[in-house]
Amino acid sequence: MTKVYLDSDATLSTLEGRTIAVIGYGSQGSAQAQNMRDSGLRVIVGLRPGGNSWQRAKKDGFEVYPISKAAEMGDVILLLIPDMVQPMVYKEAVEPNLDDGKTLDFAHGFNVHFKQITPPENVDVIMVAPKGPGLRVRETYLEGFGVPALIAVHQDYTGKAKETALSIAKALGCTRAGVLETTFKDETESDLIGEQTVLVGGLMELIKCGFDVLVEAGYPPELAYFEACNEAKLIMDLIYKSGLIGMLRAVSDTAKYGGLTVGPRVIDERVKENMRKVVKEVQSGKFAEEWIKEHKSGEKRLRELMEMTDSLEIERVGRTIRRMAGIEK
Ligand code: NAD
Ligand code: MG
């Protein structure tokens, strides 16, 4: 089994006396900056003057600077802005301030792995990727715990890159939950494959298909919504808490038998074959190339797909039901 790093495997001393510059104050930036500060470290925030985040970071009590100033002041620089924005901001404001021996930290390996950002040789390049949205990173920290995280070292100039990554993970609360070491390549590829085949892509399509088939068969859309979407959360909660077998033990025997015998007929070998193609497209860089191109040309296709999804019947019915049930205000 891969080694799991816990609180006792990490020390904050590598970061004491160093200034940590968090660039970006969104989901990860705001959570990570606050956790590290509450862990006793010196944290400053780098943002665009006049941007929405500026006031929020100020209100949360941070010293806020324009990005290049923060990068200049920071010994450890956390690049926590959207992945597609990172290369430009890096080039303009961060790279010119990467003095010898500084640390550049990412929360996702995309830009380094796909060579959109190539840092100079005389800095450490690391990743600390919490396995959870920023909100959870903050919430769990305040509860005295943390979310698990992945760490990786892309470049170890000082000989202390891994120690620094573990220190950051500790300051975020992640070593309380457990930290695994990986590589930029594995984190990036598995993250993309996971979100495309299972999490964002796979789940959404499964729910849509289930809903459509029920409606097509003449069942009321409201009922189809409950079956294909609403209850998916309850099932996932059970799996999250106690595994597949825990979920199976919690549902009725009819559901157990039907699920176990029919499930593999629905999600069959062809689905796996499709997923294997996705794996290849991610590994070859084909997907990254396509997405970077889409971003650079203004994300027209993404906008269209978002609008199309927003106008689906499952969305219309879903909004009504969620409001009725007090799930959505
Ligand atoms: P985000 O979309 O929440 O970041 C928004 C922030 O980035 C803004 O508040 C602003 O401060 C800054 N920003 C936006 N556009 C900018 C621009 N053009 N120039 C300068 N600054 C700009 O980002 P996020 O979701 O926190 O992602 C940050 C990193 O963390 C990414 O590498 C992402 O892959 C990684 N990550 C995110 C999550 C998550 O749950 N959101 C989880 C793990 C890792
Ligand atoms: Mg992801």
GROMACS .gro file of C-alpha atoms and ligand atoms in nm:
model
  374
    1MET     CA    1   0.000   0.000   0.000
    2THR     CA    2   0.117   0.353  -0.081
    3LYS     CA    3   0.256   0.541   0.217
    4VAL     CA    4   0.009   0.774   0.383
    5TYR     CA    5   0.166   1.083   0.542
    6LEU     CA    6   0.006   1.201   0.866
    7ASP     CA    7   0.058   1.497   1.098
    8SER     CA    8   0.356   1.332   1.265
    9ASP     CA    9   0.533   1.296   0.927
   10ALA     CA   10   0.530   1.669   0.858
   11THR     CA   11   0.661   1.980   1.028
   12LEU     CA   12   0.573   2.346   0.980
   13SER     CA   13   0.931   2.452   1.048
   14THR     CA   14   1.022   2.448   0.676
   15LEU     CA   15   0.775   2.733   0.628
   16GLU     CA   16   0.847   2.936   0.938
   17GLY     CA   17   1.010   3.267   0.854
   18ARG     CA   18   0.910   3.233   0.489
   19THR     CA   19   0.639   3.445   0.330
   20ILE     CA   20   0.366   3.251   0.158
   21ALA     CA   21   0.201   3.430  -0.133
   22VAL     CA   22  -0.136   3.290  -0.230
   23ILE     CA   23  -0.226   3.403  -0.582
   24GLY     CA   24  -0.603   3.399  -0.630
   25TYR     CA   25  -0.880   3.411  -0.373
   26GLY     CA   26  -1.143   3.180  -0.518
   27SER     CA   27  -1.243   2.833  -0.406
   28GLN     CA   28  -0.897   2.699  -0.320
   29GLY     CA   29  -0.721   3.032  -0.267
   30SER     CA   30  -0.949   3.161   0.007
   31ALA     CA   31  -0.956   2.826   0.188
   32GLN     CA   32  -0.584   2.760   0.165
   33ALA     CA   33  -0.482   3.114   0.261
   34GLN     CA   34  -0.703   3.110   0.570
   35ASN     CA   35  -0.600   2.763   0.683
   36MET     CA   36  -0.230   2.840   0.649
   37ARG     CA   37  -0.268   3.166   0.834
   38ASP     CA   38  -0.463   2.998   1.113
   39SER     CA   39  -0.179   2.744   1.130
   40GLY     CA   40   0.050   3.033   1.226
   41LEU     CA   41   0.222   3.104   0.894
   42ARG     CA   42   0.281   3.440   0.729
   43VAL     CA   43   0.040   3.453   0.438
   44ILE     CA   44  -0.015   3.735   0.191
   45VAL     CA   45  -0.259   3.735  -0.101
   46GLY     CA   46  -0.188   3.840  -0.461
   47LEU     CA   47  -0.482   3.961  -0.672
   48ARG     CA   48  -0.587   4.186  -0.957
   49PRO     CA   49  -0.655   4.533  -0.816
   50GLY     CA   50  -1.025   4.609  -0.844
   51GLY     CA   51  -1.121   4.244  -0.887
   52ASN     CA   52  -1.405   4.099  -0.678
   53SER     CA   53  -1.174   3.894  -0.461
   54TRP     CA   54  -0.973   4.193  -0.342
   55GLN     CA   55  -1.235   4.318  -0.095
   56ARG     CA   56  -1.311   3.968   0.028
   57ALA     CA   57  -0.948   3.894   0.106
   58LYS     CA   58  -0.914   4.231   0.280
   59LYS     CA   59  -1.226   4.164   0.484
   60ASP     CA   60  -1.082   3.829   0.587
   61GLY     CA   61  -0.789   4.023   0.729
   62PHE     CA   62  -0.519   3.962   0.467
   63GLU     CA   63  -0.252   4.191   0.333
   64VAL     CA   64  -0.343   4.205  -0.035
   65TYR     CA   65  -0.106   4.306  -0.316
   66PRO     CA   66  -0.112   4.310  -0.694
   67ILE     CA   67  -0.003   3.968  -0.819
   68SER     CA   68   0.349   4.060  -0.926
   69LYS     CA   69   0.415   4.236  -0.594
   70ALA     CA   70   0.292   3.934  -0.397
   71ALA     CA   71   0.505   3.703  -0.612
   72GLU     CA   72   0.804   3.926  -0.546
   73MET     CA   73   0.743   3.922  -0.169
   74GLY     CA   74   0.662   3.551  -0.150
   75ASP     CA   75   0.921   3.284  -0.082
   76VAL     CA   76   0.657   3.022  -0.146
   77ILE     CA   77   0.407   3.104  -0.421
   78LEU     CA   78   0.077   2.918  -0.450
   79LEU     CA   79  -0.082   2.959  -0.790
   80LEU     CA   80  -0.451   2.918  -0.710
   81ILE     CA   81  -0.631   3.075  -1.005
   82PRO     CA   82  -0.826   2.893  -1.277
   83ASP     CA   83  -0.605   2.654  -1.474
   84MET     CA   84  -0.674   2.819  -1.809
   85VAL     CA   85  -0.575   3.160  -1.673
   86GLN     CA   86  -0.255   3.044  -1.506
   87PRO     CA   87  -0.012   3.046  -1.803
   88MET     CA   88  -0.067   3.412  -1.885
   89VAL     CA   89  -0.063   3.533  -1.526
   90TYR     CA   90   0.244   3.319  -1.460
   91LYS     CA   91   0.432   3.464  -1.757
   92GLU     CA   92   0.346   3.823  -1.676
   93ALA     CA   93   0.354   3.844  -1.301
   94VAL     CA   94   0.509   3.535  -1.144
   95GLU     CA   95   0.801   3.419  -1.358
   96PRO     CA   96   0.986   3.753  -1.341
   97ASN     CA   97   0.981   3.720  -0.962
   98LEU     CA   98   1.099   3.361  -0.928
   99ASP     CA   99   1.428   3.422  -0.752
  100ASP     CA  100   1.673   3.143  -0.685
  101GLY     CA  101   1.544   2.888  -0.432
  102LYS     CA  102   1.181   2.997  -0.421
  103THR     CA  103   0.898   2.745  -0.422
  104LEU     CA  104   0.619   2.738  -0.678
  105ASP     CA  105   0.315   2.537  -0.569
  106PHE     CA  106   0.015   2.418  -0.770
  107ALA     CA  107  -0.312   2.254  -0.664
  108HIS     CA  108  -0.345   2.067  -0.994
  109GLY     CA  109  -0.074   1.949  -1.231
  110PHE     CA  110  -0.239   2.046  -1.562
  111ASN     CA  111  -0.019   2.335  -1.674
  112VAL     CA  112   0.312   2.188  -1.568
  113HIS     CA  113   0.233   1.843  -1.701
  114PHE     CA  114   0.103   1.971  -2.035
  115LYS     CA  115   0.391   2.220  -2.055
  116GLN     CA  116   0.183   2.536  -2.054
  117ILE     CA  117   0.407   2.654  -1.769
  118THR     CA  118   0.778   2.571  -1.762
  119PRO     CA  119   0.940   2.714  -1.449
  120PRO     CA  120   1.312   2.794  -1.441
  121GLU     CA  121   1.548   2.529  -1.306
  122ASN     CA  122   1.650   2.713  -0.992
  123VAL     CA  123   1.318   2.689  -0.806
  124ASP     CA  124   1.128   2.405  -0.641
  125VAL     CA  125   0.807   2.307  -0.820
  126ILE     CA  126   0.558   2.117  -0.611
  127MET     CA  127   0.191   2.030  -0.594
  128VAL     CA  128  -0.043   2.008  -0.298
  129ALA     CA  129  -0.383   1.907  -0.428
  130PRO     CA  130  -0.656   1.878  -0.166
  131LYS     CA  131  -0.906   1.614  -0.271
  132GLY     CA  132  -1.208   1.832  -0.208
  133PRO     CA  133  -1.355   2.168  -0.302
  134GLY     CA  134  -1.224   2.476  -0.123
  135LEU     CA  135  -1.531   2.498   0.096
  136ARG     CA  136  -1.461   2.154   0.243
  137VAL     CA  137  -1.092   2.239   0.284
  138ARG     CA  138  -1.197   2.527   0.507
  139GLU     CA  139  -1.491   2.359   0.683
  140THR     CA  140  -1.301   2.047   0.782
  141TYR     CA  141  -1.006   2.257   0.902
  142LEU     CA  142  -1.235   2.455   1.131
  143GLU     CA  143  -1.374   2.126   1.262
  144GLY     CA  144  -1.017   2.031   1.360
  145PHE     CA  145  -0.969   1.791   1.073
  146GLY     CA  146  -0.894   1.823   0.701
  147VAL     CA  147  -0.951   1.674   0.357
  148PRO     CA  148  -0.702   1.420   0.219
  149ALA     CA  149  -0.453   1.553  -0.033
  150LEU     CA  150  -0.204   1.450  -0.297
  151ILE     CA  151   0.146   1.594  -0.302
  152ALA     CA  152   0.402   1.576  -0.581
  153VAL     CA  153   0.744   1.712  -0.663
  154HIS     CA  154   0.811   1.817  -1.020
  155GLN     CA  155   1.143   1.984  -0.952
  156ASP     CA  156   1.359   1.967  -0.641
  157TYR     CA  157   1.617   2.243  -0.661
  158THR     CA  158   1.674   2.300  -0.290
  159GLY     CA  159   1.658   1.936  -0.181
  160LYS     CA  160   1.364   2.032   0.040
  161ALA     CA  161   1.081   2.031  -0.210
  162LYS     CA  162   0.898   1.733  -0.065
  163GLU     CA  163   0.939   1.857   0.289
  164THR     CA  164   0.787   2.189   0.183
  165ALA     CA  165   0.494   2.015   0.015
  166LEU     CA  166   0.428   1.815   0.331
  167SER     CA  167   0.450   2.134   0.539
  168ILE     CA  168   0.189   2.304   0.324
  169ALA     CA  169  -0.031   1.996   0.346
  170LYS     CA  170   0.004   2.007   0.722
  171ALA     CA  171  -0.076   2.378   0.740
  172LEU     CA  172  -0.389   2.309   0.533
  173GLY     CA  173  -0.500   2.039   0.776
  174CYS     CA  174  -0.459   1.769   0.512
  175THR     CA  175  -0.210   1.554   0.704
  176ARG     CA  176  -0.480   1.509   0.969
  177ALA     CA  177  -0.678   1.317   0.708
  178GLY     CA  178  -0.386   1.163   0.519
  179VAL     CA  179  -0.163   1.265   0.230
  180LEU     CA  180  -0.043   1.049  -0.059
  181GLU     CA  181   0.258   1.119  -0.277
  182THR     CA  182   0.205   1.108  -0.651
  183THR     CA  183   0.346   1.266  -0.967
  184PHE     CA  184   0.222   1.563  -1.169
  185LYS     CA  185   0.149   1.322  -1.453
  186ASP     CA  186  -0.057   1.077  -1.251
  187GLU     CA  187  -0.251   1.345  -1.065
  188THR     CA  188  -0.332   1.537  -1.382
  189GLU     CA  189  -0.430   1.241  -1.595
  190SER     CA  190  -0.628   1.056  -1.329
  191ASP     CA  191  -0.810   1.377  -1.236
  192LEU     CA  192  -0.917   1.440  -1.596
  193ILE     CA  193  -1.008   1.078  -1.660
  194GLY     CA  194  -1.206   1.061  -1.338
  195GLU     CA  195  -1.404   1.379  -1.397
  196GLN     CA  196  -1.480   1.287  -1.758
  197THR     CA  197  -1.569   0.920  -1.726
  198VAL     CA  198  -1.727   0.905  -1.382
  199LEU     CA  199  -1.780   1.223  -1.185
  200VAL     CA  200  -1.892   1.508  -1.404
  201GLY     CA  201  -1.937   1.333  -1.737
  202GLY     CA  202  -2.038   0.976  -1.657
  203LEU     CA  203  -2.273   1.049  -1.369
  204MET     CA  204  -2.448   1.329  -1.550
  205GLU     CA  205  -2.510   1.121  -1.862
  206LEU     CA  206  -2.626   0.823  -1.657
  207ILE     CA  207  -2.878   1.043  -1.477
  208LYS     CA  208  -2.992   1.203  -1.804
  209CYS     CA  209  -3.037   0.865  -1.974
  210GLY     CA  210  -3.225   0.724  -1.676
  211PHE     CA  211  -3.455   1.026  -1.668
  212ASP     CA  212  -3.518   1.022  -2.045
  213VAL     CA  213  -3.597   0.652  -2.055
  214LEU     CA  214  -3.845   0.681  -1.769
  215VAL     CA  215  -4.019   0.980  -1.929
  216GLU     CA  216  -4.023   0.809  -2.270
  217ALA     CA  217  -4.189   0.508  -2.106
  218GLY     CA  218  -4.471   0.738  -1.995
  219TYR     CA  219  -4.391   0.798  -1.629
  220PRO     CA  220  -4.443   1.152  -1.498
  221PRO     CA  221  -4.124   1.362  -1.518
  222GLU     CA  222  -4.147   1.442  -1.146
  223LEU     CA  223  -4.138   1.075  -1.063
  224ALA     CA  224  -3.856   1.018  -1.311
  225TYR     CA  225  -3.660   1.299  -1.145
  226PHE     CA  226  -3.690   1.141  -0.803
  227GLU     CA  227  -3.583   0.802  -0.931
  228ALA     CA  228  -3.301   0.898  -1.161
  229CYS     CA  229  -3.156   1.202  -0.988
  230ASN     CA  230  -3.271   1.282  -0.638
  231GLU     CA  231  -3.219   0.932  -0.503
  232ALA     CA  232  -2.877   0.911  -0.665
  233LYS     CA  233  -2.752   1.129  -0.381
  234LEU     CA  234  -2.890   0.899  -0.116
  235ILE     CA  235  -2.723   0.601  -0.279
  236MET     CA  236  -2.395   0.788  -0.319
  237ASP     CA  237  -2.404   0.894   0.046
  238LEU     CA  238  -2.429   0.528   0.142
  239ILE     CA  239  -2.140   0.430  -0.087
  240TYR     CA  240  -1.932   0.721   0.043
  241LYS     CA  241  -1.991   0.618   0.402
  242SER     CA  242  -1.963   0.242   0.384
  243GLY     CA  243  -1.861   0.125   0.040
  244LEU     CA  244  -2.051  -0.065  -0.226
  245ILE     CA  245  -2.127  -0.350   0.010
  246GLY     CA  246  -2.246  -0.110   0.279
  247MET     CA  247  -2.484   0.047   0.028
  248LEU     CA  248  -2.609  -0.294  -0.084
  249ARG     CA  249  -2.671  -0.399   0.275
  250ALA     CA  250  -2.876  -0.082   0.332
  251VAL     CA  251  -3.116  -0.122   0.039
  252SER     CA  252  -3.396  -0.375   0.002
  253ASP     CA  253  -3.325  -0.729  -0.113
  254THR     CA  254  -3.521  -0.655  -0.431
  255ALA     CA  255  -3.297  -0.357  -0.503
  256LYS     CA  256  -2.988  -0.563  -0.421
  257TYR     CA  257  -3.083  -0.847  -0.657
  258GLY     CA  258  -3.203  -0.618  -0.937
  259GLY     CA  259  -2.904  -0.390  -0.908
  260LEU     CA  260  -2.648  -0.670  -0.904
  261THR     CA  261  -2.798  -0.859  -1.198
  262VAL     CA  262  -2.918  -0.576  -1.422
  263GLY     CA  263  -2.650  -0.312  -1.353
  264PRO     CA  264  -2.376  -0.489  -1.553
  265ARG     CA  265  -2.617  -0.520  -1.849
  266VAL     CA  266  -2.668  -0.144  -1.854
  267ILE     CA  267  -2.311  -0.036  -1.786
  268ASP     CA  268  -2.151  -0.306  -1.996
  269GLU     CA  269  -1.816  -0.377  -2.160
  270ARG     CA  270  -1.890  -0.116  -2.429
  271VAL     CA  271  -1.894   0.155  -2.164
  272LYS     CA  272  -1.553   0.039  -2.046
  273GLU     CA  273  -1.429   0.046  -2.404
  274ASN     CA  274  -1.548   0.407  -2.435
  275MET     CA  275  -1.371   0.491  -2.112
  276ARG     CA  276  -1.048   0.337  -2.239
  277LYS     CA  277  -1.063   0.574  -2.537
  278VAL     CA  278  -1.095   0.864  -2.296
  279VAL     CA  279  -0.788   0.740  -2.109
  280LYS     CA  280  -0.590   0.745  -2.435
  281GLU     CA  281  -0.708   1.096  -2.530
  282VAL     CA  282  -0.609   1.231  -2.191
  283GLN     CA  283  -0.272   1.055  -2.187
  284SER     CA  284  -0.180   1.164  -2.539
  285GLY     CA  285  -0.258   1.527  -2.460
  286LYS     CA  286  -0.535   1.534  -2.721
  287PHE     CA  287  -0.798   1.647  -2.471
  288ALA     CA  288  -0.570   1.914  -2.321
  289GLU     CA  289  -0.493   2.050  -2.666
  290GLU     CA  290  -0.863   2.065  -2.754
  291TRP     CA  291  -0.958   2.239  -2.429
  292ILE     CA  292  -0.678   2.494  -2.448
  293LYS     CA  293  -0.786   2.575  -2.803
  294GLU     CA  294  -1.150   2.607  -2.695
  295HIS     CA  295  -1.049   2.841  -2.412
  296LYS     CA  296  -0.833   3.055  -2.637
  297SER     CA  297  -1.107   3.094  -2.893
  298GLY     CA  298  -1.356   3.224  -2.635
  299GLU     CA  299  -1.521   2.904  -2.503
  300LYS     CA  300  -1.813   2.924  -2.745
  301ARG     CA  301  -1.877   2.550  -2.745
  302LEU     CA  302  -1.864   2.536  -2.367
  303ARG     CA  303  -2.121   2.814  -2.345
  304GLU     CA  304  -2.349   2.639  -2.593
  305LEU     CA  305  -2.329   2.311  -2.405
  306MET     CA  306  -2.404   2.488  -2.078
  307GLU     CA  307  -2.710   2.657  -2.230
  308MET     CA  308  -2.829   2.332  -2.380
  309THR     CA  309  -2.803   2.158  -2.043
  310ASP     CA  310  -2.979   2.444  -1.869
  311SER     CA  311  -3.276   2.403  -2.101
  312LEU     CA  312  -3.322   2.027  -2.051
  313GLU     CA  313  -3.651   1.901  -1.914
  314ILE     CA  314  -3.474   1.734  -1.621
  315GLU     CA  315  -3.352   2.079  -1.521
  316ARG     CA  316  -3.695   2.236  -1.542
  317VAL     CA  317  -3.856   1.959  -1.340
  318GLY     CA  318  -3.560   1.944  -1.105
  319ARG     CA  319  -3.579   2.312  -1.015
  320THR     CA  320  -3.948   2.282  -0.928
  321ILE     CA  321  -3.897   1.975  -0.715
  322ARG     CA  322  -3.591   2.107  -0.535
  323ARG     CA  323  -3.773   2.426  -0.446
  324MET     CA  324  -4.077   2.234  -0.330
  325ALA     CA  325  -3.861   2.008  -0.115
  326GLY     CA  326  -3.663   2.300   0.027
  327ILE     CA  327  -3.339   2.169  -0.125
  328GLU     CA  328  -3.289   2.479  -0.339
  329LYS     CA  329  -3.396   2.820  -0.225
  330NAD     P1  330  -1.135   2.962  -0.889
  330NAD     O1  331  -1.206   2.959  -1.019
  330NAD     O2  332  -1.216   2.952  -0.765
  330NAD     O3  333  -1.042   3.092  -0.881
  330NAD     C1  334  -1.099   3.213  -0.894
  330NAD     C2  335  -1.000   3.318  -0.846
  330NAD     O4  336  -0.890   3.330  -0.937
  330NAD     C3  337  -1.065   3.454  -0.840
  330NAD     O5  338  -1.121   3.473  -0.714
  330NAD     C4  339  -0.949   3.546  -0.868
  330NAD     O6  340  -0.885   3.570  -0.745
  330NAD     C5  341  -0.856   3.465  -0.955
  330NAD     N1  342  -0.866   3.495  -1.099
  330NAD     C6  343  -0.966   3.459  -1.186
  330NAD     N2  344  -0.941   3.502  -1.310
  330NAD     C7  345  -0.823   3.567  -1.304
  330NAD     C8  346  -0.744   3.635  -1.401
  330NAD     N3  347  -0.781   3.645  -1.529
  330NAD     N4  348  -0.628   3.691  -1.359
  330NAD     C9  349  -0.589   3.682  -1.230
  330NAD     N5  350  -0.659   3.619  -1.135
  330NAD    C10  351  -0.775   3.563  -1.171
  330NAD     O7  352  -1.021   2.853  -0.893
  330NAD     P2  353  -1.011   2.720  -0.808
  330NAD     O8  354  -1.126   2.631  -0.843
  330NAD     O9  355  -0.982   2.754  -0.665
  330NAD    O10  356  -0.882   2.656  -0.875
  330NAD    C11  357  -0.752   2.697  -0.844
  330NAD    C12  358  -0.660   2.578  -0.863
  330NAD    O11  359  -0.697   2.477  -0.771
  330NAD    C13  360  -0.668   2.515  -1.001
  330NAD    O12  361  -0.541   2.471  -1.038
  330NAD    C14  362  -0.760   2.397  -0.979
  330NAD    O13  363  -0.742   2.292  -1.070
  330NAD    C15  364  -0.717   2.356  -0.840
  330NAD     N6  365  -0.815   2.277  -0.764
  330NAD    C16  366  -0.943   2.321  -0.750
  330NAD    C17  367  -1.033   2.249  -0.672
  330NAD    C18  368  -1.173   2.298  -0.651
  330NAD    O14  369  -1.246   2.231  -0.581
  330NAD     N7  370  -1.217   2.411  -0.704
  330NAD    C19  371  -0.992   2.131  -0.610
  330NAD    C20  372  -0.859   2.089  -0.623
  330NAD    C21  373  -0.772   2.164  -0.700
  331MG      MG  374  -1.081   1.764  -1.141
   0.00000   0.00000   0.00000
